[in-house]
Every structure is written in structure tokens, then in C-alpha cells.
Amino acid sequence: MTPNELAKHINVNEVPADYIFVSHAHFDHINDAVNIALRTNAKVVGNWEIHSWFNKGGISNTQPMNPGGKWGFEFGTVRCVPAHHSSSFPDGSYGGVASGFVFQTPEGSFYYTGDAALSLEMQLIKRFGKLDFW
């Protein structure tokens, strides 16, 4: 949020969180995630490289997921799907495969793409179940 001009009105130090889903390792996706995770002890979910990077930074409440995986959480299930985007940490090291997430919960289902490029694969997401919004 911090590097995004459109979100400059949001105070990151007041954002509540139980879970943080990280689509890829670019600085604009992980910088605030680190601060929020440390402050709230929210579970950070991302690919193996993101999971390991957060663990090395002292954040152990993490869940690794990679495209093709599905995991049950207390709020519902999440399927990790491919996303077409680069992924590198601020130091330039490899950040693993970028991912999207398909959430299925009793309150509704949705597809979080991160900031992935459009691809024909996205048409397959509807096969996982009805989506209430994209």
C-alpha cells in the first residue's frame, strides 16, 4: 500500500489482518506485508520462496503454497493458481513463481490475481466453482 499513490490515505500501522496472501515477491507486495505480519501475527501465505524469505526475517506464522496446491483454512479453502508475472525480492534474488488465489468461503468466492497479466488460463478458474466476484 505504501508505494501506491492511490492508497496514500491508508495508515498501514492500523490495518488489521488475520491472513496476508502474497502473490509475488516484488517490494510493493512484501514491504507492508512484513510490517503488518509483525504487528498482527497474521499468517502469511505465498510460494515456497516467499515463505522461506519471511521465515528468515523472523516471521514464522507462514503457509507455503504453490500453483496446483489447495489448502483448508478456518474461513474456507484456497487454491493456488499460476499467474503470469515476474517475481524477485528487493535484493534481486529469485522470488519463486507468481501466483493467484481462488478463495471459496461460506460468505462468497473470489479470484485474487495479484497484478498478473491476462492469460487464457484465467478462463479455467470458473471450473473450480462459482465465483461471486473477480
PDB file of C-alpha atoms in Angstrom:
ATOM      1  CA  MET A   1       0.000   0.000   0.000  1.00  0.00           C
ATOM      2  CA  THR A   2       2.738   2.430   0.968  1.00  0.00           C
ATOM      3  CA  PRO A   3       4.290   2.815  -2.524  1.00  0.00           C
ATOM      4  CA  ASN A   4       0.833   3.146  -4.142  1.00  0.00           C
ATOM      5  CA  GLU A   5      -0.256   6.768  -4.652  1.00  0.00           C
ATOM      6  CA  LEU A   6      -3.907   5.662  -4.730  1.00  0.00           C
ATOM      7  CA  ALA A   7      -3.588   4.212  -1.212  1.00  0.00           C
ATOM      8  CA  LYS A   8      -1.726   7.104   0.431  1.00  0.00           C
ATOM      9  CA  HIS A   9      -4.735   7.778   2.695  1.00  0.00           C
ATOM     10  CA  ILE A  10      -4.390   4.335   4.343  1.00  0.00           C
ATOM     11  CA  ASN A  11      -2.424   4.148   7.576  1.00  0.00           C
ATOM     12  CA  VAL A  12      -0.580   0.823   7.273  1.00  0.00           C
ATOM     13  CA  ASN A  13       0.048   0.840  11.033  1.00  0.00           C
ATOM     14  CA  GLU A  14      -3.707   0.494  11.615  1.00  0.00           C
ATOM     15  CA  VAL A  15      -4.515  -2.227   9.064  1.00  0.00           C
ATOM     16  CA  PRO A  16      -5.916  -5.308  10.826  1.00  0.00           C
ATOM     17  CA  ALA A  17      -5.087  -8.736   9.393  1.00  0.00           C
ATOM     18  CA  ASP A  18      -5.539 -12.402  10.152  1.00  0.00           C
ATOM     19  CA  TYR A  19      -4.068 -13.577   6.824  1.00  0.00           C
ATOM     20  CA  ILE A  20      -1.831 -11.991   4.204  1.00  0.00           C
ATOM     21  CA  PHE A  21      -1.768 -13.644   0.778  1.00  0.00           C
ATOM     22  CA  VAL A  22       1.304 -12.637  -1.215  1.00  0.00           C
ATOM     23  CA  SER A  23       1.098 -13.173  -4.979  1.00  0.00           C
ATOM     24  CA  HIS A  24       4.773 -12.477  -5.716  1.00  0.00           C
ATOM     25  CA  ALA A  25       7.939 -11.082  -4.148  1.00  0.00           C
ATOM     26  CA  HIS A  26       8.123  -7.547  -5.562  1.00  0.00           C
ATOM     27  CA  PHE A  27       8.723  -4.828  -2.981  1.00  0.00           C
ATOM     28  CA  ASP A  28       5.269  -3.306  -3.429  1.00  0.00           C
ATOM     29  CA  HIS A  29       3.737  -6.612  -2.312  1.00  0.00           C
ATOM     30  CA  ILE A  30       6.014  -7.568   0.578  1.00  0.00           C
ATOM     31  CA  ASN A  31       7.210  -4.362   2.287  1.00  0.00           C
ATOM     32  CA  ASP A  32       3.958  -3.556   4.063  1.00  0.00           C
ATOM     33  CA  ALA A  33       3.229  -7.285   4.461  1.00  0.00           C
ATOM     34  CA  VAL A  34       6.303  -7.608   6.687  1.00  0.00           C
ATOM     35  CA  ASN A  35       5.242  -4.737   8.942  1.00  0.00           C
ATOM     36  CA  ILE A  36       1.619  -5.886   9.134  1.00  0.00           C
ATOM     37  CA  ALA A  37       2.614  -9.501   9.838  1.00  0.00           C
ATOM     38  CA  LEU A  38       4.991  -8.462  12.623  1.00  0.00           C
ATOM     39  CA  ARG A  39       2.375  -6.215  14.203  1.00  0.00           C
ATOM     40  CA  THR A  40      -0.656  -8.526  13.891  1.00  0.00           C
ATOM     41  CA  ASN A  41       0.881 -12.026  13.763  1.00  0.00           C
ATOM     42  CA  ALA A  42      -1.221 -12.622  10.635  1.00  0.00           C
ATOM     43  CA  LYS A  43      -0.484 -15.843   8.750  1.00  0.00           C
ATOM     44  CA  VAL A  44       1.484 -15.047   5.571  1.00  0.00           C
ATOM     45  CA  VAL A  45       0.659 -17.285   2.605  1.00  0.00           C
ATOM     46  CA  GLY A  46       2.821 -17.382  -0.513  1.00  0.00           C
ATOM     47  CA  ASN A  47       5.027 -19.620  -2.600  1.00  0.00           C
ATOM     48  CA  TRP A  48       7.904 -21.571  -1.042  1.00  0.00           C
ATOM     49  CA  GLU A  49      10.467 -18.826  -1.675  1.00  0.00           C
ATOM     50  CA  ILE A  50       8.232 -16.175  -0.080  1.00  0.00           C
ATOM     51  CA  HIS A  51       7.504 -18.474   2.883  1.00  0.00           C
ATOM     52  CA  SER A  52      11.266 -19.052   3.376  1.00  0.00           C
ATOM     53  CA  TRP A  53      12.107 -15.353   2.996  1.00  0.00           C
ATOM     54  CA  PHE A  54       9.567 -14.370   5.672  1.00  0.00           C
ATOM     55  CA  ASN A  55      10.863 -17.148   7.967  1.00  0.00           C
ATOM     56  CA  LYS A  56      14.445 -15.861   7.579  1.00  0.00           C
ATOM     57  CA  GLY A  57      13.142 -12.405   8.523  1.00  0.00           C
ATOM     58  CA  GLY A  58      11.715 -13.691  11.810  1.00  0.00           C
ATOM     59  CA  ILE A  59       8.123 -14.248  10.708  1.00  0.00           C
ATOM     60  CA  SER A  60       7.277 -17.895  11.334  1.00  0.00           C
ATOM     61  CA  ASN A  61       3.482 -17.785  11.021  1.00  0.00           C
ATOM     62  CA  THR A  62       3.549 -18.707   7.329  1.00  0.00           C
ATOM     63  CA  GLN A  63       1.966 -21.229   4.986  1.00  0.00           C
ATOM     64  CA  PRO A  64       3.732 -22.168   1.749  1.00  0.00           C
ATOM     65  CA  MET A  65       1.569 -22.795  -1.324  1.00  0.00           C
ATOM     66  CA  ASN A  66       2.484 -23.284  -4.946  1.00  0.00           C
ATOM     67  CA  PRO A  67       0.348 -23.356  -8.089  1.00  0.00           C
ATOM     68  CA  GLY A  68      -1.696 -26.529  -8.152  1.00  0.00           C
ATOM     69  CA  GLY A  69      -1.997 -26.646  -4.368  1.00  0.00           C
ATOM     70  CA  LYS A  70      -5.150 -26.323  -2.295  1.00  0.00           C
ATOM     71  CA  TRP A  71      -5.309 -25.683   1.434  1.00  0.00           C
ATOM     72  CA  GLY A  72      -8.090 -25.579   4.009  1.00  0.00           C
ATOM     73  CA  PHE A  73      -8.150 -22.577   6.335  1.00  0.00           C
ATOM     74  CA  GLU A  74     -10.606 -21.796   9.117  1.00  0.00           C
ATOM     75  CA  PHE A  75     -12.500 -19.447   6.777  1.00  0.00           C
ATOM     76  CA  GLY A  76     -12.671 -21.819   3.772  1.00  0.00           C
ATOM     77  CA  THR A  77     -10.408 -23.256   1.104  1.00  0.00           C
ATOM     78  CA  VAL A  78      -7.846 -21.581  -1.107  1.00  0.00           C
ATOM     79  CA  ARG A  79      -6.454 -22.919  -4.350  1.00  0.00           C
ATOM     80  CA  CYS A  80      -3.158 -21.550  -5.611  1.00  0.00           C
ATOM     81  CA  VAL A  81      -3.089 -20.985  -9.383  1.00  0.00           C
ATOM     82  CA  PRO A  82      -0.473 -19.796 -11.886  1.00  0.00           C
ATOM     83  CA  ALA A  83      -0.026 -16.098 -12.514  1.00  0.00           C
ATOM     84  CA  HIS A  84       1.996 -14.596 -15.340  1.00  0.00           C
ATOM     85  CA  HIS A  85       4.261 -12.047 -13.717  1.00  0.00           C
ATOM     86  CA  SER A  86       7.892 -11.775 -12.663  1.00  0.00           C
ATOM     87  CA  SER A  87       8.829 -12.301  -9.017  1.00  0.00           C
ATOM     88  CA  SER A  88      12.016 -11.109  -7.375  1.00  0.00           C
ATOM     89  CA  PHE A  89      12.862  -9.867  -3.904  1.00  0.00           C
ATOM     90  CA  PRO A  90      14.129  -6.312  -3.340  1.00  0.00           C
ATOM     91  CA  ASP A  91      17.733  -7.586  -3.431  1.00  0.00           C
ATOM     92  CA  GLY A  92      17.136  -9.061  -6.907  1.00  0.00           C
ATOM     93  CA  SER A  93      17.077 -12.707  -5.798  1.00  0.00           C
ATOM     94  CA  TYR A  94      14.530 -15.113  -7.228  1.00  0.00           C
ATOM     95  CA  GLY A  95      11.090 -14.809  -5.631  1.00  0.00           C
ATOM     96  CA  GLY A  96       9.561 -18.026  -6.939  1.00  0.00           C
ATOM     97  CA  VAL A  97       6.594 -18.477  -9.243  1.00  0.00           C
ATOM     98  CA  ALA A  98       3.984 -15.720  -9.129  1.00  0.00           C
ATOM     99  CA  SER A  99       0.593 -16.996  -8.003  1.00  0.00           C
ATOM    100  CA  GLY A 100      -3.066 -16.130  -7.889  1.00  0.00           C
ATOM    101  CA  PHE A 101      -5.504 -17.454  -5.308  1.00  0.00           C
ATOM    102  CA  VAL A 102      -9.058 -18.764  -5.644  1.00  0.00           C
ATOM    103  CA  PHE A 103     -10.952 -18.363  -2.360  1.00  0.00           C
ATOM    104  CA  GLN A 104     -14.043 -20.423  -1.591  1.00  0.00           C
ATOM    105  CA  THR A 105     -15.773 -19.398   1.628  1.00  0.00           C
ATOM    106  CA  PRO A 106     -19.311 -19.570   3.023  1.00  0.00           C
ATOM    107  CA  GLU A 107     -19.560 -15.792   2.596  1.00  0.00           C
ATOM    108  CA  GLY A 108     -18.554 -15.865  -1.076  1.00  0.00           C
ATOM    109  CA  SER A 109     -15.934 -16.973  -3.538  1.00  0.00           C
ATOM    110  CA  PHE A 110     -13.466 -14.870  -5.490  1.00  0.00           C
ATOM    111  CA  TYR A 111     -10.276 -14.924  -7.526  1.00  0.00           C
ATOM    112  CA  TYR A 112      -7.311 -12.784  -6.455  1.00  0.00           C
ATOM    113  CA  THR A 113      -4.944 -12.363  -9.401  1.00  0.00           C
ATOM    114  CA  GLY A 114      -2.312 -10.147  -7.785  1.00  0.00           C
ATOM    115  CA  ASP A 115      -1.214  -7.910 -10.631  1.00  0.00           C
ATOM    116  CA  ALA A 116      -0.773 -10.727 -13.120  1.00  0.00           C
ATOM    117  CA  ALA A 117      -1.051 -10.312 -16.868  1.00  0.00           C
ATOM    118  CA  LEU A 118      -4.172 -11.561 -18.589  1.00  0.00           C
ATOM    119  CA  SER A 119      -3.939 -15.107 -19.870  1.00  0.00           C
ATOM    120  CA  LEU A 120      -6.237 -17.694 -21.396  1.00  0.00           C
ATOM    121  CA  GLU A 121      -5.670 -19.888 -18.321  1.00  0.00           C
ATOM    122  CA  MET A 122      -7.835 -17.472 -16.349  1.00  0.00           C
ATOM    123  CA  GLN A 123     -10.862 -18.835 -18.201  1.00  0.00           C
ATOM    124  CA  LEU A 124     -10.329 -22.161 -16.406  1.00  0.00           C
ATOM    125  CA  ILE A 125     -10.781 -20.621 -12.940  1.00  0.00           C
ATOM    126  CA  LYS A 126     -14.583 -20.879 -13.256  1.00  0.00           C
ATOM    127  CA  ARG A 127     -14.219 -24.683 -13.291  1.00  0.00           C
ATOM    128  CA  PHE A 128     -13.225 -24.609  -9.620  1.00  0.00           C
ATOM    129  CA  GLY A 129     -16.695 -23.350  -8.694  1.00  0.00           C
ATOM    130  CA  LYS A 130     -18.957 -20.334  -8.876  1.00  0.00           C
ATOM    131  CA  LEU A 131     -17.192 -17.057  -8.283  1.00  0.00           C
ATOM    132  CA  ASP A 132     -19.150 -14.234  -6.690  1.00  0.00           C
ATOM    133  CA  PHE A 133     -16.706 -11.642  -7.998  1.00  0.00           C
ATOM    134  CA  TRP A 134     -13.332 -11.407  -9.755  1.00  0.00           C
TER     135      TRP A 134
END
